[in-house]
Amino acid sequence: DDNRRALAARTLWSSVHGIVTSGYVANSNSRQAEEIWNQIELLVGVFVKGLEHGGAFAHAETKSD
């Protein structure tokens, strides 16, 4: 439903924001920047694959408002 999709979008955005912020705080160099991109690609890839394979939210036991 729309509430769950909105929750998923906020969760993914917050996760990517956290990775980027951590890299920024660490005064990232080019090697760190590559690591940040690798982490983001992995996170988003796994997230999307899970949704594509029906892993919507049932297993997460989240409550819907």
C-alpha positions as a printed NumPy array, in Angstrom:
array([[  0.   ,   0.   ,   0.   ],
       [  0.981,   3.646,  -0.245],
       [  2.034,   3.937,   3.406],
       [  4.416,   0.992,   3.093],
       [  5.916,   2.325,  -0.135],
       [  6.468,   5.7  ,   1.509],
       [  8.113,   3.976,   4.474],
       [ 10.353,   1.98 ,   2.129],
       [ 11.371,   5.136,   0.267],
       [ 12.217,   6.983,   3.496],
       [ 14.148,   3.986,   4.811],
       [ 16.235,   3.668,   1.662],
       [ 16.864,   7.427,   1.488],
       [ 17.913,   7.514,   5.15 ],
       [ 20.258,   4.576,   4.664],
       [ 21.99 ,   6.142,   1.666],
       [ 22.155,   9.48 ,   3.495],
       [ 23.841,   7.761,   6.442],
       [ 26.471,   6.15 ,   4.219],
       [ 27.218,   9.451,   2.48 ],
       [ 27.315,  11.395,   5.747],
       [ 29.69 ,   8.884,   7.329],
       [ 32.035,   9.229,   4.374],
       [ 31.865,  13.013,   4.513],
       [ 32.607,  13.118,   8.24 ],
       [ 35.603,  10.856,   7.678],
       [ 37.04 ,  13.489,   5.276],
       [ 36.837,  10.969,   2.494],
       [ 39.565,  10.57 ,  -0.058],
       [ 39.151,   8.988,  -3.501],
       [ 39.512,   5.484,  -2.06 ],
       [ 36.829,   6.212,   0.528],
       [ 34.593,   7.684,  -2.182],
       [ 34.827,   4.42 ,  -4.115],
       [ 33.889,   2.493,  -0.969],
       [ 30.891,   4.775,  -0.428],
       [ 29.646,   4.15 ,  -3.975],
       [ 30.164,   0.393,  -3.536],
       [ 28.11 ,   0.438,  -0.345],
       [ 25.321,   2.456,  -1.959],
       [ 25.227,   0.193,  -5.022],
       [ 25.037,  -2.889,  -2.797],
       [ 22.346,  -1.436,  -0.557],
       [ 20.122,  -0.217,  -3.381],
       [ 20.678,  -3.38 ,  -5.431],
       [ 19.725,  -5.691,  -2.575],
       [ 16.755,  -3.512,  -1.639],
       [ 15.383,  -3.482,  -5.191],
       [ 16.011,  -7.211,  -5.737],
       [ 14.129,  -7.945,  -2.536],
       [ 11.155,  -5.942,  -3.734],
       [ 11.304,  -7.604,  -7.167],
       [ 11.151, -11.02 ,  -5.537],
       [  8.108, -10.207,  -3.445],
       [  9.986,  -9.389,  -0.269],
       [  7.721,  -6.451,   0.335],
       [  7.223,  -6.212,   4.079],
       [  5.633,  -9.382,   5.425],
       [  8.921, -10.723,   6.777],
       [  9.863,  -7.441,   8.442],
       [  6.935,  -7.447,  10.883],
       [  6.523,  -3.692,  10.581],
       [  3.303,  -2.122,  11.722],
       [  1.247,  -0.108,   9.304],
       [ -0.497,   3.043,  10.501]])
